[in-house]
Coordinates of C-alpha atoms and ligand atoms in Angstrom, one line a residue:
X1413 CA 30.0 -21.8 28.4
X1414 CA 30.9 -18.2 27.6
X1415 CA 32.9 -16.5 24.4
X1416 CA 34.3 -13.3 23.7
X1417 CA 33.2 -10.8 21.2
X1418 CA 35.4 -9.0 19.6
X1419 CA 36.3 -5.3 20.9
X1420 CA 35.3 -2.6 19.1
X1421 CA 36.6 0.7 18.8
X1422 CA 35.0 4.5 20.4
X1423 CA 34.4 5.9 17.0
X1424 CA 34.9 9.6 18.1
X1425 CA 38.0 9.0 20.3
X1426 CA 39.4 5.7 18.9
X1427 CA 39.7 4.3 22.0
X1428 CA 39.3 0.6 22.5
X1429 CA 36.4 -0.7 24.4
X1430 CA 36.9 -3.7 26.0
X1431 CA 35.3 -6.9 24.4
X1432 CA 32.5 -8.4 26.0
X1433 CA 31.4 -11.8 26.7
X1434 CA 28.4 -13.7 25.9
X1435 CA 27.4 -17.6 25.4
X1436 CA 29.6 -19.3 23.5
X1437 CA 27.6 -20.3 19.4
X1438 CA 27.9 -24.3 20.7
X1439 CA 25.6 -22.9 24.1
X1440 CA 22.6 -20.5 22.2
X1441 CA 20.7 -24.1 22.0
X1442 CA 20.4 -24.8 25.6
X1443 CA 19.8 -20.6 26.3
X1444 CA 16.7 -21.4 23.7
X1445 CA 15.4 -24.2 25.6
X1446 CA 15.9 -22.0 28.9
X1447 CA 14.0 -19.3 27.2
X1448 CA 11.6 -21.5 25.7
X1449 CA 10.8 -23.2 29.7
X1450 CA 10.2 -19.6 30.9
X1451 CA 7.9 -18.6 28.3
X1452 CA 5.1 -20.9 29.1
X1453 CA 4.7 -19.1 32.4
X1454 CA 5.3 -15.5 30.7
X1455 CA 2.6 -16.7 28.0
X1456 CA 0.2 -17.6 31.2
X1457 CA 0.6 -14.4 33.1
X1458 CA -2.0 -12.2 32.9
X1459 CA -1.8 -9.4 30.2
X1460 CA -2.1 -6.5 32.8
X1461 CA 0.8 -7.7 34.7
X1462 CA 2.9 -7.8 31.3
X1463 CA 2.0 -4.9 30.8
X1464 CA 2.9 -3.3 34.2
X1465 CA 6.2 -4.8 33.6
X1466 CA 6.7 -3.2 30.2
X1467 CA 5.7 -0.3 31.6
X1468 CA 8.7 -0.8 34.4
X1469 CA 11.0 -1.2 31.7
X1470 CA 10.0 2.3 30.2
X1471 CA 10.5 3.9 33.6
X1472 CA 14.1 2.5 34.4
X1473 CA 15.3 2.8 31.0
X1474 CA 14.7 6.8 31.2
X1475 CA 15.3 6.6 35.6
X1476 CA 19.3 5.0 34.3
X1477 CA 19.2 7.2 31.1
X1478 CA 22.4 8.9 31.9
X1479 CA 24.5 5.5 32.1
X1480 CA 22.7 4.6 28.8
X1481 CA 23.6 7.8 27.2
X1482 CA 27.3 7.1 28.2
X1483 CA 27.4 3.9 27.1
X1484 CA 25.5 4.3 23.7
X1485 CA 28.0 8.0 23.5
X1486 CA 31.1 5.3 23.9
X1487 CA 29.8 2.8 20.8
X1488 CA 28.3 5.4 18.4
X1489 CA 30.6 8.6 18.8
X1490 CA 27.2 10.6 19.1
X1491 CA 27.2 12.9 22.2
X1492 CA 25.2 11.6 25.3
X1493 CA 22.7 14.2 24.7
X1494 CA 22.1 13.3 21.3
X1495 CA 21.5 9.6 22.5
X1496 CA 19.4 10.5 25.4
X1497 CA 16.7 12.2 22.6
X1498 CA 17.5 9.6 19.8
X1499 CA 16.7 6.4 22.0
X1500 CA 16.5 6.5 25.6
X1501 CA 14.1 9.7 26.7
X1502 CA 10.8 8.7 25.1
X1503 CA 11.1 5.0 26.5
X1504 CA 8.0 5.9 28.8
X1505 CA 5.6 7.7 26.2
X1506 CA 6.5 4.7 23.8
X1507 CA 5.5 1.7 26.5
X1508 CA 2.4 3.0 27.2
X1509 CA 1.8 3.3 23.3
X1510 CA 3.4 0.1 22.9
X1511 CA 0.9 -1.3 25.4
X1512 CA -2.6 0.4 23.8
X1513 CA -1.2 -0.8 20.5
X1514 CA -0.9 -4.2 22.3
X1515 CA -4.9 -4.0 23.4
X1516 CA -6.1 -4.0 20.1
X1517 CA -3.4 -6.4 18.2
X1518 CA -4.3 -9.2 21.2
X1519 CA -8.0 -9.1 21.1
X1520 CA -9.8 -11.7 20.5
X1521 CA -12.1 -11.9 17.2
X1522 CA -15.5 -13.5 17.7
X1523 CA -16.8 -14.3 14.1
X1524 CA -20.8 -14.8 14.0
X1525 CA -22.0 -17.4 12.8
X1526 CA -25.6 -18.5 10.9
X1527 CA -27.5 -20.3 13.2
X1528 CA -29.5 -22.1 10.4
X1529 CA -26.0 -22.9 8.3
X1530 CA -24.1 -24.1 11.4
X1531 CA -26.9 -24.2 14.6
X1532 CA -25.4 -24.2 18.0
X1533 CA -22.1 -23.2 17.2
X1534 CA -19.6 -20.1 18.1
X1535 CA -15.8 -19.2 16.8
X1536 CA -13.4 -17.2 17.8
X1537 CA -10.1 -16.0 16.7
X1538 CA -7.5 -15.8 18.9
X1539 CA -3.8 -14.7 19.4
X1540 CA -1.6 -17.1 21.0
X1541 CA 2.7 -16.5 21.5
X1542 CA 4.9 -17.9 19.2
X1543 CA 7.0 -18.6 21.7
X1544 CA 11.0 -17.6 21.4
X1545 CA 11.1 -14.7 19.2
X1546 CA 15.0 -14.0 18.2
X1547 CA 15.6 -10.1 17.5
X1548 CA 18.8 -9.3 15.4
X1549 CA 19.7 -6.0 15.8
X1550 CA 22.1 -3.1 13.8
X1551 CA 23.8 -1.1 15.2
X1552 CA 22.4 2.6 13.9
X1553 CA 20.2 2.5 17.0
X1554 CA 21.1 -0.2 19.6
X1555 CA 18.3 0.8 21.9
X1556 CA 15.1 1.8 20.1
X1557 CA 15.7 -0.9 17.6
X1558 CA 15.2 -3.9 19.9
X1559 CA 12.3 -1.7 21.3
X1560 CA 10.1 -1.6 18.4
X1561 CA 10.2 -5.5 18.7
X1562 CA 11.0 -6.2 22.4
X1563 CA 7.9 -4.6 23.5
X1564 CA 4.9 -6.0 21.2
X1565 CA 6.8 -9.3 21.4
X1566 CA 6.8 -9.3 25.4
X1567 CA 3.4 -8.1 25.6
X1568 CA 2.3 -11.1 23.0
X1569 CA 3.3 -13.4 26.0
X1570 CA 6.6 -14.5 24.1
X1571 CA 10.0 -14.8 25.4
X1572 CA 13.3 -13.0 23.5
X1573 CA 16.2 -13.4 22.8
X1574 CA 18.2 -10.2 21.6
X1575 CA 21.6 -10.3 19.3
X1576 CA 22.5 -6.7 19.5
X1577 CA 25.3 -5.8 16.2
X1578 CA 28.8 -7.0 17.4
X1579 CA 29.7 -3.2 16.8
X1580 CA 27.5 -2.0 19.2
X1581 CA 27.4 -4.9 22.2
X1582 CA 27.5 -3.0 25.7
X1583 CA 24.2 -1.1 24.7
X1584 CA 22.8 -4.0 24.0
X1585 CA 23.8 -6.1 27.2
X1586 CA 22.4 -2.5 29.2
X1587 CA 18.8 -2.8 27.8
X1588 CA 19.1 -6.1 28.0
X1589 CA 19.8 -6.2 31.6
X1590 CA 16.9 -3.2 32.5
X1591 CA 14.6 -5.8 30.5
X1592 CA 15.5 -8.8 32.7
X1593 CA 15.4 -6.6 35.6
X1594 CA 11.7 -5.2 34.5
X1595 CA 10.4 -8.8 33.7
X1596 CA 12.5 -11.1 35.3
X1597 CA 16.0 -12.8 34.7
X1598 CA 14.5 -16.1 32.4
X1599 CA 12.0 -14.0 30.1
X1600 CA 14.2 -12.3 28.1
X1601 CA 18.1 -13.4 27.3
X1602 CA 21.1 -11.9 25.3
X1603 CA 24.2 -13.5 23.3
X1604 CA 26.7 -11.8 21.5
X1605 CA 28.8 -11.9 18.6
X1606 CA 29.1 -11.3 14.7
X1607 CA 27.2 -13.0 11.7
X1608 CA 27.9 -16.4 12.8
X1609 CA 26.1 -15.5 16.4
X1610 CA 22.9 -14.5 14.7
X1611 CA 23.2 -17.1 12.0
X1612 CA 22.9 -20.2 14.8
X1613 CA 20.6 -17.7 16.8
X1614 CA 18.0 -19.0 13.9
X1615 CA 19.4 -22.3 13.6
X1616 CA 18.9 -23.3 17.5
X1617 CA 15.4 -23.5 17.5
X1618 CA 13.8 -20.1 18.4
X1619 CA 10.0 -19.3 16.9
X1620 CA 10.3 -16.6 15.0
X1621 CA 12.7 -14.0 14.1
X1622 CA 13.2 -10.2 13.2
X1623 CA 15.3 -8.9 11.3
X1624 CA 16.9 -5.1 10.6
X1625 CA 19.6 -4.9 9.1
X1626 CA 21.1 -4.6 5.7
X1627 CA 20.1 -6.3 2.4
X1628 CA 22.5 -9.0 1.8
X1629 CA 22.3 -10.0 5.3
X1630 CA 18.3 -9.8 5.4
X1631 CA 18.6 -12.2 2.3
X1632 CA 20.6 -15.2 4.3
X1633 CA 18.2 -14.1 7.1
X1634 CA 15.1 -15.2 5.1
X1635 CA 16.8 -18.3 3.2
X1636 CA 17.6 -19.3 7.0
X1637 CA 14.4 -19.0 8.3
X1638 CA 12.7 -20.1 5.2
X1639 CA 14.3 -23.0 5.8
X1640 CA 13.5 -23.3 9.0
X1641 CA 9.8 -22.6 7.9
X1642 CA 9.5 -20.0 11.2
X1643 CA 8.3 -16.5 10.5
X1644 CA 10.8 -14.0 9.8
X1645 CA 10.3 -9.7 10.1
X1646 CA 12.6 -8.0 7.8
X1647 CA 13.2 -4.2 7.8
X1648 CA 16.3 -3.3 5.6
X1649 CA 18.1 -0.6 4.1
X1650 CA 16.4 2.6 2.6
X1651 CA 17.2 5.4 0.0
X1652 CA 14.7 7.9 1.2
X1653 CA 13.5 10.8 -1.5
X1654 CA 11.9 14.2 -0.7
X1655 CA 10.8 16.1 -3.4
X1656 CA 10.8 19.9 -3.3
X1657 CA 7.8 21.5 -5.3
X1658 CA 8.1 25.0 -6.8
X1659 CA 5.7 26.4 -4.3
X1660 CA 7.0 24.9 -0.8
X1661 CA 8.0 27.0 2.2
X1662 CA 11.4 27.1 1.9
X1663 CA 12.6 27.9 5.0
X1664 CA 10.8 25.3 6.8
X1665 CA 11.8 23.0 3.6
X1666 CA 15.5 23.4 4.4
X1667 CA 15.1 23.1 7.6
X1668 CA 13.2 19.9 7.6
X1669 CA 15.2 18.2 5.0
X1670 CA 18.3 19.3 6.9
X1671 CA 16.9 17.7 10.3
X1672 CA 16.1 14.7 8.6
X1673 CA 19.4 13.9 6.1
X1674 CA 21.3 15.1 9.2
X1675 CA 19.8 13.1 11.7
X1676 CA 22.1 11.0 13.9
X1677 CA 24.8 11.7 10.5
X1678 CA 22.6 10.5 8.3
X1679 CA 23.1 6.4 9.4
X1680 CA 19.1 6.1 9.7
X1681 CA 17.5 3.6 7.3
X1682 CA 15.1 6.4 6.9
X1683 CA 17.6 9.4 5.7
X1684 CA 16.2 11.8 3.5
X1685 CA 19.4 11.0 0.7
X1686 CA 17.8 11.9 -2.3
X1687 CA 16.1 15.5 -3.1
X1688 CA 14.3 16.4 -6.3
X1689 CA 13.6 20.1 -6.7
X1690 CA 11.5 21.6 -9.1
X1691 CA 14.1 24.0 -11.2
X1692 CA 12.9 27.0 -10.7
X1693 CA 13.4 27.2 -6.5
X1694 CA 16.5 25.0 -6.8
X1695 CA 19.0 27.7 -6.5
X1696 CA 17.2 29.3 -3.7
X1697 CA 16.4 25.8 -1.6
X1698 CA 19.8 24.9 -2.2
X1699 CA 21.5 27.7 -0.8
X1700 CA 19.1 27.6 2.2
X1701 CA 19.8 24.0 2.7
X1702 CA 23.6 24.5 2.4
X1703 CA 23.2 27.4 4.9
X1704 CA 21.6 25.1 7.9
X1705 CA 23.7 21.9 7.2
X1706 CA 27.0 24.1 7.2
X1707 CA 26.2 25.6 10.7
X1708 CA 25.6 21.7 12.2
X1709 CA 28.5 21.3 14.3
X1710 CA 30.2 17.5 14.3
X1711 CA 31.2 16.0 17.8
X1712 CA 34.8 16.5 19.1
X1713 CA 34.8 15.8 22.4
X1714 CA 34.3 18.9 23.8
X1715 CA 30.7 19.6 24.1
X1716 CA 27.4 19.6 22.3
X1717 CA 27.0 19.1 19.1
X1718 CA 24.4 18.1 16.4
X1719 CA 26.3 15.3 14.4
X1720 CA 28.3 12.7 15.8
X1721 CA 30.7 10.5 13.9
X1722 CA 30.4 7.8 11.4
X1723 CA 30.1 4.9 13.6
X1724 CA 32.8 2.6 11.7
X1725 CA 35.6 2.8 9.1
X1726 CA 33.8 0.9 6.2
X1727 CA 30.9 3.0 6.6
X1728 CA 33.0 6.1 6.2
X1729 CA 34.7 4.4 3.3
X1730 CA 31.2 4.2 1.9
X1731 CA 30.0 7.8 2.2
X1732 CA 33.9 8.8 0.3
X1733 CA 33.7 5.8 -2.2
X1734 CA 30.0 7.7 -2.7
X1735 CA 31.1 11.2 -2.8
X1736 CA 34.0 10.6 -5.1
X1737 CA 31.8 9.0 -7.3
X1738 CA 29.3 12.1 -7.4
X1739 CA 32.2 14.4 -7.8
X1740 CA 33.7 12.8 -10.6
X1741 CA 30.3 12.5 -12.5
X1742 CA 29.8 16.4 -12.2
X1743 CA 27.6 16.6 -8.8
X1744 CA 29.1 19.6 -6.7
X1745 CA 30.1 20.3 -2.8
X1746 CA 28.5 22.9 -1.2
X1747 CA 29.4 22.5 1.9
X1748 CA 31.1 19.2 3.9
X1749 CA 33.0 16.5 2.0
X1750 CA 35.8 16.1 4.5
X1751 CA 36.9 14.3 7.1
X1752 CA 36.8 16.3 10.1
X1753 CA 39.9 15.0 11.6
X1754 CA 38.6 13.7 14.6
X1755 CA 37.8 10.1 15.0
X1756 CA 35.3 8.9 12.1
X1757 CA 33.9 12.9 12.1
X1758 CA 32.2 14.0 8.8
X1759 CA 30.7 17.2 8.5
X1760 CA 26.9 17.7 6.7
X1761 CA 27.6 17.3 3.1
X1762 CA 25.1 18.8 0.8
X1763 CA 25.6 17.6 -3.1
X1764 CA 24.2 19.5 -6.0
X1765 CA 23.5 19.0 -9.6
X1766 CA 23.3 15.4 -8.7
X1767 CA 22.0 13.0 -11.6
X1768 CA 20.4 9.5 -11.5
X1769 CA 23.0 7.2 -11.9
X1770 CA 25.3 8.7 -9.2
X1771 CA 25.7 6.0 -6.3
X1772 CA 24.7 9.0 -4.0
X1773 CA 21.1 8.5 -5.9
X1774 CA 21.1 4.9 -6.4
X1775 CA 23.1 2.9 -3.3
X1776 CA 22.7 3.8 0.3
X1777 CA 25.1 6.0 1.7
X1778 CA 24.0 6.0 5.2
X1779 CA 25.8 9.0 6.1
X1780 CA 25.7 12.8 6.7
X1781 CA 25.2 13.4 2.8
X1782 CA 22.5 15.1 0.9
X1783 CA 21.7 15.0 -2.7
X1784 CA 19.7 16.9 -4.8
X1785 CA 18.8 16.3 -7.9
X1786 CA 17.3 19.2 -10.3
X1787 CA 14.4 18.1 -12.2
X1788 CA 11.9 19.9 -14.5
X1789 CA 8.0 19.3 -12.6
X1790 CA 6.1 17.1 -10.5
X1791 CA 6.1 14.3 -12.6
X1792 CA 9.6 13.7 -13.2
X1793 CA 10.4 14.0 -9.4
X1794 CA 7.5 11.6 -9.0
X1795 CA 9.2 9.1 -11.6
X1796 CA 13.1 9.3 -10.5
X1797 CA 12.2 8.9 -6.9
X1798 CA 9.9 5.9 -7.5
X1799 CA 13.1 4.2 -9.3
X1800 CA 15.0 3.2 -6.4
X1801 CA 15.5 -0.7 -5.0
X1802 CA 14.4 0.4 -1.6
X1803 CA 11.3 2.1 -0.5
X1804 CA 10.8 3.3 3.0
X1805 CA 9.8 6.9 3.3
X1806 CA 9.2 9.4 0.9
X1807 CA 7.6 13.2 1.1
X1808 CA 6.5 16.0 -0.9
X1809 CA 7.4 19.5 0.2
X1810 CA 4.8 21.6 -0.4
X1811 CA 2.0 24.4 0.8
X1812 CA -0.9 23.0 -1.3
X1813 CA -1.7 20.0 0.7
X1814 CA -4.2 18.5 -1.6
X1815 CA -1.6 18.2 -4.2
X1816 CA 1.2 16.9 -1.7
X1817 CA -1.1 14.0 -0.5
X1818 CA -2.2 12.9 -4.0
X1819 CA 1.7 13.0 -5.0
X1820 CA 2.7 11.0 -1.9
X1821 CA 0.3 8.2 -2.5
X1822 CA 2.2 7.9 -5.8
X1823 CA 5.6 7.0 -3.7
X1824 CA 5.9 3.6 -4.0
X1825 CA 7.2 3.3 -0.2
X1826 CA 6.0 2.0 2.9
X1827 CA 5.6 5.8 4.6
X1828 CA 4.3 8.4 3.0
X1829 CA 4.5 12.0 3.9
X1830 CA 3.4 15.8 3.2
X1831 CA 6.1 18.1 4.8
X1832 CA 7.9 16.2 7.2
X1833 CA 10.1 13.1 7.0
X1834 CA 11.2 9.9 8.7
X1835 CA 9.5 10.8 12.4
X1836 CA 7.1 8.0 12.2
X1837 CA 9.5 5.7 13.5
X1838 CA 9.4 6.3 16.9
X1839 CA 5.5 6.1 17.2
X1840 CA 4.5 2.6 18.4
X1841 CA 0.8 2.5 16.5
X1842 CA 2.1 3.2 12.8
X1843 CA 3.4 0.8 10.9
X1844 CA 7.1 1.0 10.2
X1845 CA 7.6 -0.8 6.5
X1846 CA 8.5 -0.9 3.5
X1847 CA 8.3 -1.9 -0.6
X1848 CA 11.1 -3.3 -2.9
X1849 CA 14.6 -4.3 -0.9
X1850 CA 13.6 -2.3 2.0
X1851 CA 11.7 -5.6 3.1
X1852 CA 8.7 -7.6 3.8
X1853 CA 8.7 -6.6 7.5
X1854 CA 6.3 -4.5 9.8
X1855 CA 7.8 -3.2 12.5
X1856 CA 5.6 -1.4 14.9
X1857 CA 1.5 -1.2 15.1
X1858 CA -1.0 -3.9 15.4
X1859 CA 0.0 -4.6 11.7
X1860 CA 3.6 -6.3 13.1
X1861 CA 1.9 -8.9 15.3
X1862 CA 1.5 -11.4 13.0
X1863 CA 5.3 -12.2 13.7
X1864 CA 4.5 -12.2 17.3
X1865 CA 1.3 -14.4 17.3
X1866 CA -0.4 -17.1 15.6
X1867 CA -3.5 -17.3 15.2
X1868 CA -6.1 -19.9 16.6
X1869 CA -9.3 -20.6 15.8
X1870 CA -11.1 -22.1 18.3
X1871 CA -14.5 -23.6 17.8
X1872 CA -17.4 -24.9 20.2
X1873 CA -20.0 -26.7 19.0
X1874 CA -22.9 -26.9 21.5
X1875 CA -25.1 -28.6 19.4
X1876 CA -27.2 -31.7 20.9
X1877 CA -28.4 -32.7 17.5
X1878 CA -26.3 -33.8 14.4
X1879 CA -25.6 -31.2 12.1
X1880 CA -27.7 -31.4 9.1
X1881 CA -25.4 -31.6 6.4
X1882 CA -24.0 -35.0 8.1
X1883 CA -24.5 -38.3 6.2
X1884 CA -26.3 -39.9 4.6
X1885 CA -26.4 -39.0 1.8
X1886 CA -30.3 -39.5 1.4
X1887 CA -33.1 -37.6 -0.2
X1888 CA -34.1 -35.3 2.9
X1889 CA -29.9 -34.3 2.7
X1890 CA -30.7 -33.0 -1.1
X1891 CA -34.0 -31.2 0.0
X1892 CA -32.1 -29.6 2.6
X1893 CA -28.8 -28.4 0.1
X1894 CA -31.4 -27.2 -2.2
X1895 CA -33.7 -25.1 0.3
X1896 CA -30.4 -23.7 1.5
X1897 CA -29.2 -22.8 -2.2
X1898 CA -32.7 -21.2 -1.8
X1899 CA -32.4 -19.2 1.6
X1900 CA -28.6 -17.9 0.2
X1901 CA -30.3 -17.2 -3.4
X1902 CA -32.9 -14.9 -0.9
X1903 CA -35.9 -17.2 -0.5
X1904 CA -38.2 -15.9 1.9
X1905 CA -40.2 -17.2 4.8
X1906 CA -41.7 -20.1 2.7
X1907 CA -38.5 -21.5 2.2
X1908 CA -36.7 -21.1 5.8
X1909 CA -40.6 -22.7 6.7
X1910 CA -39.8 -25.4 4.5
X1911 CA -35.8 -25.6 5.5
X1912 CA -37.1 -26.0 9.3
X1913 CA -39.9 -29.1 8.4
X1914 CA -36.8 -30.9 6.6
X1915 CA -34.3 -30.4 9.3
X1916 CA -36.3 -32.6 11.8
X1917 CA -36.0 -35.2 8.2
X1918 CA -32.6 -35.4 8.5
X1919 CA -31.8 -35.4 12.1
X1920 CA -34.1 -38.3 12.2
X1921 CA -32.4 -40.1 8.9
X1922 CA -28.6 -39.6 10.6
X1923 CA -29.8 -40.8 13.9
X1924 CA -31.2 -43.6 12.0
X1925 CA -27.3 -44.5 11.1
X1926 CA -26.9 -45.7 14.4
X1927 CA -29.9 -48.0 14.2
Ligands
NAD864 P1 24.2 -5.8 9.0 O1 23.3 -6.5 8.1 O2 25.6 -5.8 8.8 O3 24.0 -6.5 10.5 C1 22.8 -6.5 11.2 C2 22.8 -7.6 12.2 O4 22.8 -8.9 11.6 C3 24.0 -7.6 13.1 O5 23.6 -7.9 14.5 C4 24.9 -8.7 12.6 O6 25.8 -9.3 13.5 C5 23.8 -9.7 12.2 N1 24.2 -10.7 11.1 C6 25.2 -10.7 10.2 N2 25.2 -11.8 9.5 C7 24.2 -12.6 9.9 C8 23.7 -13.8 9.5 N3 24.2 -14.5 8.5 N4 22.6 -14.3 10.2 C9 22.0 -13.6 11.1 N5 22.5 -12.4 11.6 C10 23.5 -11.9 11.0 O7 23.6 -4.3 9.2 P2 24.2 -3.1 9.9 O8 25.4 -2.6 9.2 O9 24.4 -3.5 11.4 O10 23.0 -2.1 9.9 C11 22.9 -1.1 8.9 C12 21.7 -1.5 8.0 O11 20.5 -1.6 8.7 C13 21.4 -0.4 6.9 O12 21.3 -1.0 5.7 C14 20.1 0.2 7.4 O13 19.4 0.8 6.4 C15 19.5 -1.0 8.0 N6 18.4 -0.5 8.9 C16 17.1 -0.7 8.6 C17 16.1 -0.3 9.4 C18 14.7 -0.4 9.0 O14 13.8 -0.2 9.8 N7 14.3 -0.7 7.7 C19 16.4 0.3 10.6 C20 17.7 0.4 11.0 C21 18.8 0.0 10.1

């Protein structure tokens, strides 16, 4: 049984893209149970072949990047170009990093054990699938945001199934159909669909889910998997700071910060939004900033171009709403602020004189806007950029390095950084995460595979005796607590002499149980 999505629209052209079809909310159960019958087998192939497959997946998803790039061009308004570096051209660097990460996350852990405290005996720790892992996608990235999950959880030995955002469905059914070409049709499956979609996604039985997406949807997210009592990843929204000291490079500074507020128009959970600069460079950083952001050319149709368009109406309305607000609190435009014209285009925005209660400080904006804030030292830009609800990023700008890292471990966020911003994300052995409403989750590293595997502890006792410490409860048991109270106290050989003569004792007293 098979439903419609609603179409969306091309948010540079605002032409309407077909909807597409996927299986109908009644029909996710049974696609569950499908996924869940392939799993076992996926779970029992060996790791290397996974991983050859994963590899596969890397290969054909930059072999077909052109058709990606078209596709993902169509749903975002970006240029192909930009989508081809953004999501689809590093797919083979990040499988093989995806896979070494993989090595070390899925090793097992032998724990030693005392032979006199538990004799005969070994443990080890190991990693075994959840099962069906459900990955609920938005649409900022619709490629390397199922990736930073796909991956570790294919490699884990689970199987997936992916809910790309209903605004961004073909990219999602095009890595979803390299995946089930890479590892075969039953290992990894797709439905589509808004809110309700990913809602009975969690309801229908799958193992464990991740999340990224925005606040108030991570919060029915969590109740629902809460409920459910299955694990659940959560990586939500971000007001990124940088802070500016007195004696950064400036050039590099504005450049940076421009690269990284600008980035695919600002709509990355990771944006630098928020600038604090230390008063006395602010006039100088800020022209340099406005220079570079002013020269960004927005998409038009016509050919290359650094920013693309705001990839839907409400999120334009936000970024205006935002602005407005700034503007009519006393922030100023120095370059941007509106509408290009075509499509959803906005132009790089940079906002000065910016103060703490502004939206454009507080709320994401998740667009092509940059505000900076003045403020008087260290310590103040330190203090305003720790008081935020979200905490994903945040970087100091600055030549004395020393300083820069003892200032970023002050950021209360999940990434810290000296002189660069938000580029993390794309590398698969450091954690992606957060503090505060930014979320709970890990996405990336050997750190995120607690959502993809339990853990087991499995235990062999190859013991032929009893163990000591079995009943009864006699007076060769209390010799033998107190000589090992001894031993861990640091007793020497005349006590582990001593512990040896009364473990014969009580071997021969529990024996005697059966008597
Ligand atoms: P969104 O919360 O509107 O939607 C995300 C996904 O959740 C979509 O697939 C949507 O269909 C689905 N969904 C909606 N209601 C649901 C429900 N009740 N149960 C289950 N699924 C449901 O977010 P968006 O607008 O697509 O994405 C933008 C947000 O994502 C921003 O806040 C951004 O910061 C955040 N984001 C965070 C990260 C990160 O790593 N922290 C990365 C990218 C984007």
């Amino acid at each position: 049984m098979t439903a419609q999505s609603p179409g969306s629209v091309n948010p540079l052209t605002g032409e309407a893209l077909p909807p597409v079809e996927g299986p109908a909310v009644a029909g996710i159960g049974s696609l569950v149970r499908e996924a869940r019958a392939a799993q076992a087998r996926w779970a029992g192939t060996p790791f290397p072949e996974r991983a050859r497959r994963v590899r596969a997946l890397g290969r054909r998803i930059v072999e077909r990047r052109a058709e990606g790039a078209a596709i993902l061009a169509s749903e975002l308004g970006r240029t192909p170009g930009m989508c081809e570096v953004a999501e689809l051209n590093n797919a083979v660097a990040f499988a093989e990093a995806a896979i070494r990460t993989a090595r070390t996350a899925l090793a097992p852990h032998k724990v030693s054990l005392s032979m006199l405290d538990f004799p005969g005996k070994r443990a080890v720790v190991e990693p075994v699938a959840r099962g069906v892992v459900g990955i609920i996608a938005p649409w900022n990235y619709p490629v390397s945001n199922f990736m930073k999950s796909l991956l570790p959880a294919l490699l884990a030995g689970n199987a997936v199934v992916m809910k790309p955002s209903e605004q961004t469905p073909r990219s999602g059914a095009w890595l979803a159909g390299l995946a089930r070409e890479a590892m075969g049709p039953d290992v990894v499956h797709l439905v589509q669909g808004g809110g309700d979609v990913g809602a009975e996604l969690i309801e229908a039985g799958i193992d464990a889910v991740v999340f990224t997406g925005s606040v108030p949807t991570g919060r029915l997210v969590a109740a629902a998997a809460a409920a459910r009592l299955i694990p659940c990843s959560l990586e939500l929204g971000g007001k990124d700071a940088a802070i500016v000291l007195a004696d950064a490079d400036l050039d590099r500074t504005a450049l940076g910060i421009s690269q990284w507020s600008m980035f695919n128009s600002g709509q990355d959970c990771s944006s630098i939004e928020r600038v604090y600069v230390e008063a006395s460079v602010a006039d100088a950083f800020v022209d340099k900033l406005t220079r570079v952001v002013r020269g960004l050319r927005v998409a038009d149709g016509s050919g290359e171009a650094e920013l693309g368009a705001i990839q839907n109406p409400s999120q334009l309305a936000i970024v205006e709403a935002h602005l407005l607000d700034a503007v009519s609190r006393g922030a100023t435009i120095r370059c941007g602020g509106e509408r290009t014209g075509v499509g959803n285009g906005f132009p790089g925005t940079v906002l000065d004189h910016c103060t703490h209660e502004m939206k454009v400080m507080t709320d994401e904006t998740f667009g092509p806007v940059v505000a900076v804030c003045r403020v008087s030292d260290a310590e103040e830009a330190v203090r305003l950029a720790n008081d935020s609800r979200y905490g994903l990023n945040g970087s100091v700008w600055t030549r004395d390095l020393d300083r820069g890292e003892a200032l970023a471990r002050r950021l209360d966020v999940g990434i810290a950084l000296v002189n660069n911003h938000s580029l993390t994300g794309t590398m698969p052995e450091l954690p992606w995460t957060g503090t505060k409403e930014t979320g709970t989750g890990i996405a990336s590293s050997q750190w995120a595979y607690s959502t993809f595997v339990r853990r087991r502890t499995l235990f062999i006792d190859k013991n032929k005796d009893p163990d000591p410490f079995w009943m009864p409860a006699d007076e060769s048991l209390q010799a033998f607590r107190e000589l090992l109270a001894q031993k861990n106290l640091g007793g020497g050989v005349r006590v582990m002499l001593k512990l040896a003569g009364v473990l014969g004792r009580r071997v021969a007293a529990i024996r005697g149980l059966l008597d």
